[in-house]
Amino acid sequence: MTSRPGSLMLLDSASLYFRAFYGVPDSVTAPDGTPVNAVRGLLDMIARLVTDHRPERLVACWDEDWRPAFRVAAIPSYKAHRAVGGAEAAAEAAEAGVAVAEEVPDALAPQVPVIAEVLAALGIARAGAEGYEADDVIGTLTAREVASGSGAPVLVVTGDRDLFQLVDDDAGVRVLYTVRGIKDVEVVDAARLHERYAVATGAAYADMAVLRGDPSDGLPGVPGIGEKTAASLLARYGDLRSVLAARDAADAGLTAAQRRRLVDADAYLAVAPGVVRVASDAPVRLAGGAADPERFTLPRQPVDAEALVDLTARWGLESSVRRVLTALAQR
């Protein structure tokens, strides 16, 4: 008889290393003066998460494409303002059929490969999917874990509210939301969603996000339908599909203004769910190979001690690496 696997922790890596970059002073540098605040901040967060939550398995989920073509095709404004050169450059790139880079602080960009190297030396799994965001990797790995019937809890760690859509008490999926910086983590479950957003489930949160929109992602939403109105419509009708069915049937539960706004936004509402909802079937692969769940298990000691020693000395990571190794050994 095989034993039931322990909890699976999924890191929204880019969200976390951006939080670390802004949460740790840029005076934290390597011996040569290179900033390593994002590297050290992320490692400190991993150490804290492993110590506090004791996951058996952990995957650092990676953005292989920060602005996937299928989302841009549906809603051209999607994340356009985050592109190098801004929305105008993003529009020109889309017209030319080429990718556009994300605007990343000059001091952060060189730290990302260092993070990947340190994770590899530690033996912490890193996974991505060509043409997809880290959110989709997380959505896919969550779906696979739930479908496996293992009953193991899934903990999604992110600073992005988009992933609240994965919250599912029945399936044991919760979000650990980094509220401020890298130390303050809020547990988001169905009760918290109801308390904060007046929606009952993660799926309802996604439907609310479609209606409300999200300026930070370039999603316009339905003009005149804010968060509270969206939540009240979902409470009345159950889900977005039923809200739209009520619109089409001129249901008396909708005011004339609400129905008009939903009608006027029909083109947006036809494509927005496919943009807002994370994928559950992305072609996820681990760095260096296929996404084999057996390789998600956290090691108790580094898999490449020599490389870790070299990286630690080169980048001045002694205290942060020590904290991670202590957390791994004690879990």
XYZ file of C-alpha atoms in Angstrom:
331
model
C 0.000 0.000 0.000
C 1.357 3.410 -0.966
C 1.161 6.216 1.553
C -0.965 9.269 0.932
C 1.196 12.162 -0.344
C 1.596 15.233 1.817
C 0.626 18.756 0.926
C 1.637 20.311 -2.376
C 2.819 23.933 -2.315
C 2.819 25.882 -5.597
C 4.742 29.154 -5.798
C 3.734 31.939 -8.168
C 7.416 32.670 -8.633
C 7.352 35.962 -10.551
C 4.761 37.421 -8.196
C 6.922 36.466 -5.236
C 10.272 37.638 -6.553
C 8.718 40.963 -7.573
C 7.356 41.249 -4.017
C 10.783 40.362 -2.658
C 12.475 42.917 -4.910
C 10.263 45.714 -3.648
C 10.102 44.411 -0.080
C 13.837 44.011 0.577
C 16.133 47.053 0.321
C 18.325 47.237 -2.785
C 21.240 47.834 -0.429
C 21.282 44.028 -0.040
C 24.032 43.153 -2.496
C 26.511 40.480 -3.510
C 30.232 40.924 -2.700
C 30.706 42.643 -6.063
C 27.925 45.138 -5.324
C 25.271 43.503 -7.527
C 21.777 43.735 -5.976
C 20.488 40.368 -4.741
C 17.500 41.610 -2.761
C 15.007 39.592 -4.836
C 17.104 36.417 -4.547
C 17.525 36.677 -0.822
C 13.948 37.810 -0.250
C 12.540 34.855 -2.180
C 14.805 32.376 -0.394
C 13.786 33.820 2.976
C 10.145 33.463 1.985
C 10.657 29.824 0.961
C 12.354 29.119 4.284
C 9.472 30.690 6.176
C 6.811 28.881 4.135
C 8.475 25.492 4.571
C 8.925 26.089 8.303
C 5.365 27.306 8.883
C 3.435 24.955 6.578
C 5.640 21.848 6.260
C 4.779 20.936 2.643
C 6.045 17.576 1.444
C 6.151 18.784 -2.166
C 6.913 22.200 -3.612
C 7.061 23.585 -7.144
C 8.293 27.022 -8.188
C 5.964 27.830 -11.090
C 7.455 29.970 -13.835
C 6.181 32.372 -16.489
C 7.285 30.971 -19.846
C 5.136 33.629 -21.497
C 4.043 36.559 -19.346
C 1.474 37.715 -21.964
C 0.218 34.626 -23.839
C -0.884 35.076 -27.434
C -4.274 33.459 -26.851
C -5.131 36.039 -24.184
C -3.884 38.957 -26.280
C -5.890 37.722 -29.271
C -9.021 37.744 -27.132
C -8.372 41.078 -25.386
C -5.561 43.135 -26.989
C -5.260 45.398 -23.931
C -4.281 42.434 -21.758
C -1.192 43.525 -19.774
C -0.308 45.923 -22.609
C 0.679 48.692 -20.189
C 3.336 46.434 -18.667
C 5.177 45.977 -21.961
C 8.506 47.620 -22.680
C 7.495 50.815 -24.456
C 3.960 50.684 -23.056
C 0.624 49.902 -24.674
C 1.548 51.457 -28.018
C 4.593 49.205 -28.367
C 2.496 46.198 -27.358
C -0.070 47.023 -30.049
C 2.635 47.369 -32.711
C 4.188 44.068 -31.670
C 0.820 42.327 -31.830
C 0.190 43.698 -35.310
C 3.611 42.454 -36.423
C 2.979 39.072 -34.818
C 5.968 39.262 -32.487
C 6.308 38.986 -28.730
C 7.010 41.999 -26.568
C 9.082 41.958 -23.410
C 7.711 42.798 -19.992
C 8.980 45.947 -18.299
C 11.207 44.631 -15.508
C 13.390 46.846 -13.281
C 17.014 46.849 -14.401
C 18.162 45.680 -10.974
C 15.716 42.745 -10.953
C 16.213 41.202 -14.402
C 19.737 39.787 -13.704
C 18.524 38.243 -10.459
C 15.955 35.951 -12.101
C 18.519 33.510 -13.593
C 20.319 33.455 -10.253
C 17.080 32.429 -8.557
C 16.675 29.600 -11.077
C 20.260 28.403 -10.481
C 19.902 28.419 -6.704
C 16.599 26.538 -6.832
C 18.204 23.912 -9.087
C 21.157 23.457 -6.723
C 18.810 23.130 -3.761
C 16.717 20.559 -5.630
C 13.483 22.576 -5.558
C 11.383 21.743 -8.609
C 10.743 24.529 -11.130
C 8.011 24.152 -13.757
C 6.672 26.105 -16.710
C 4.598 25.624 -19.848
C 5.476 27.024 -23.250
C 3.027 29.760 -24.229
C 1.503 30.010 -20.742
C 1.832 32.025 -17.555
C 2.760 30.744 -14.121
C -0.924 31.083 -13.196
C -1.722 28.432 -15.796
C 1.013 26.151 -14.513
C -0.465 26.478 -11.033
C -3.987 25.896 -12.345
C -2.878 22.779 -14.209
C -0.900 21.276 -11.335
C -3.786 22.009 -8.978
C -6.253 20.320 -11.330
C -3.984 17.289 -11.661
C -3.591 16.960 -7.906
C -7.333 17.207 -7.299
C -8.074 14.743 -10.124
C -5.575 12.273 -8.680
C -7.869 11.786 -5.695
C -4.909 11.943 -3.313
C -6.801 14.141 -0.878
C -3.595 16.067 -0.251
C -3.965 19.790 0.493
C -2.799 22.250 -2.161
C -1.338 25.570 -1.020
C -0.978 28.256 -3.703
C 1.411 31.036 -2.694
C 0.969 34.305 -4.573
C 0.695 38.060 -4.348
C -1.840 38.033 -7.194
C -5.555 37.929 -6.412
C -6.274 36.296 -9.790
C -5.432 32.938 -8.244
C -8.211 33.264 -5.666
C -10.276 31.533 -8.338
C -8.595 28.237 -7.381
C -9.863 28.287 -3.796
C -11.889 25.130 -3.192
C -12.561 24.019 0.368
C -13.980 20.665 -0.708
C -10.832 19.855 -2.695
C -8.485 21.238 -0.044
C -7.152 24.104 -2.169
C -6.261 27.328 -0.374
C -4.283 30.417 -1.291
C -1.532 31.894 0.864
C -1.673 35.538 -0.180
C 1.331 37.768 0.426
C -0.447 40.894 1.603
C 2.532 43.195 2.140
C 6.177 42.612 1.378
C 7.261 39.017 1.962
C 6.377 38.338 5.599
C 2.648 38.982 5.996
C 0.765 35.987 4.539
C -3.042 35.705 4.609
C -4.806 32.353 4.292
C -7.604 32.664 1.740
C -10.345 30.034 1.852
C -14.049 30.103 0.988
C -14.915 31.888 4.239
C -12.407 34.628 3.486
C -13.730 35.018 -0.068
C -17.249 35.417 1.295
C -16.136 37.862 3.964
C -14.019 40.034 1.674
C -15.749 39.759 -1.720
C -19.217 38.354 -0.964
C -18.673 35.397 -3.296
C -19.078 31.797 -2.225
C -16.379 29.986 -4.193
C -13.195 30.426 -6.158
C -15.136 29.868 -9.377
C -17.495 32.684 -8.392
C -14.485 34.914 -7.757
C -13.374 34.336 -11.378
C -16.860 35.219 -12.632
C -16.827 38.366 -10.499
C -13.411 39.289 -11.916
C -14.784 38.978 -15.459
C -17.640 41.350 -14.686
C -15.608 43.778 -12.570
C -12.506 43.799 -14.742
C -8.977 44.453 -13.550
C -7.072 47.584 -14.624
C -3.803 46.051 -13.398
C -4.175 43.382 -16.104
C -5.728 45.638 -18.740
C -9.134 43.987 -18.433
C -11.920 46.540 -18.934
C -14.771 44.652 -17.290
C -18.385 45.667 -17.857
C -18.675 49.462 -17.544
C -20.978 50.330 -14.667
C -20.718 46.867 -13.066
C -18.383 47.138 -10.089
C -17.301 44.563 -7.566
C -20.352 44.827 -5.305
C -22.849 44.710 -8.165
C -21.032 41.766 -9.727
C -21.101 39.878 -6.427
C -24.811 40.582 -5.938
C -25.629 39.339 -9.447
C -23.684 36.143 -8.846
C -25.378 35.655 -5.470
C -28.745 35.971 -7.214
C -28.087 33.831 -10.287
C -25.254 31.524 -9.242
C -22.671 31.988 -11.995
C -21.793 34.125 -14.993
C -23.542 31.858 -17.478
C -26.773 32.188 -15.523
C -26.357 35.972 -15.260
C -26.080 36.155 -19.046
C -29.056 33.831 -19.464
C -31.065 36.187 -17.229
C -29.899 39.098 -19.368
C -31.036 37.379 -22.554
C -34.376 36.459 -20.989
C -34.896 40.027 -19.721
C -35.274 38.598 -16.216
C -36.996 40.938 -13.764
C -34.148 40.457 -11.293
C -31.970 42.692 -13.456
C -32.527 46.403 -13.559
C -32.878 48.005 -16.965
C -29.491 49.649 -16.563
C -27.794 46.372 -15.593
C -29.284 44.555 -18.552
C -28.265 47.335 -20.947
C -24.710 47.297 -19.637
C -24.484 43.524 -19.977
C -25.878 43.700 -23.514
C -23.443 46.450 -24.513
C -20.530 44.373 -23.168
C -21.558 41.212 -25.038
C -18.401 41.068 -27.194
C -16.176 41.420 -24.138
C -18.163 38.870 -22.126
C -17.849 36.334 -24.947
C -14.054 36.220 -24.633
C -13.196 37.445 -21.128
C -13.775 34.153 -19.278
C -11.072 32.498 -21.395
C -8.668 35.256 -20.422
C -9.481 35.472 -16.717
C -9.719 31.768 -15.953
C -6.438 29.945 -15.580
C -5.727 26.914 -17.726
C -6.165 23.459 -16.249
C -4.492 21.576 -19.092
C -1.294 23.488 -19.917
C 1.669 21.382 -21.181
C 3.605 21.687 -17.931
C 7.214 20.579 -17.845
C 9.816 20.713 -15.115
C 13.062 22.508 -15.826
C 15.116 19.746 -17.408
C 12.289 17.318 -18.104
C 8.650 16.277 -17.976
C 6.477 17.228 -15.006
C 6.900 14.055 -12.990
C 5.045 14.478 -9.664
C 7.628 12.220 -8.018
C 10.138 15.046 -8.475
C 8.037 17.590 -6.600
C 9.181 16.167 -3.256
C 11.270 18.619 -1.270
C 14.767 17.324 -0.557
C 16.153 17.350 2.962
C 19.564 18.408 1.686
C 20.747 20.102 -1.528
C 20.974 17.947 -4.625
C 24.095 19.779 -5.831
C 25.980 20.888 -2.745
C 29.060 21.994 -4.676
C 27.079 24.277 -6.981
C 25.158 25.659 -4.017
C 28.383 26.500 -2.182
C 29.704 28.320 -5.264
C 26.468 30.254 -5.801
C 26.208 31.144 -2.129
C 29.743 32.572 -2.055
C 29.470 34.382 -5.388
C 26.208 36.120 -4.569
C 26.569 36.541 -0.803
C 23.579 34.393 0.078
C 24.952 32.713 3.188
C 22.245 33.620 5.688
C 19.324 33.057 3.313
C 20.621 29.709 2.049
C 21.295 28.603 5.622
C 17.685 29.381 6.549
C 16.380 27.347 3.606
C 18.622 24.392 4.403
C 17.549 24.468 8.055
C 13.882 24.529 7.019
C 14.367 21.615 4.610
C 16.218 19.515 7.179
C 13.600 20.047 9.880
C 10.402 19.545 7.928
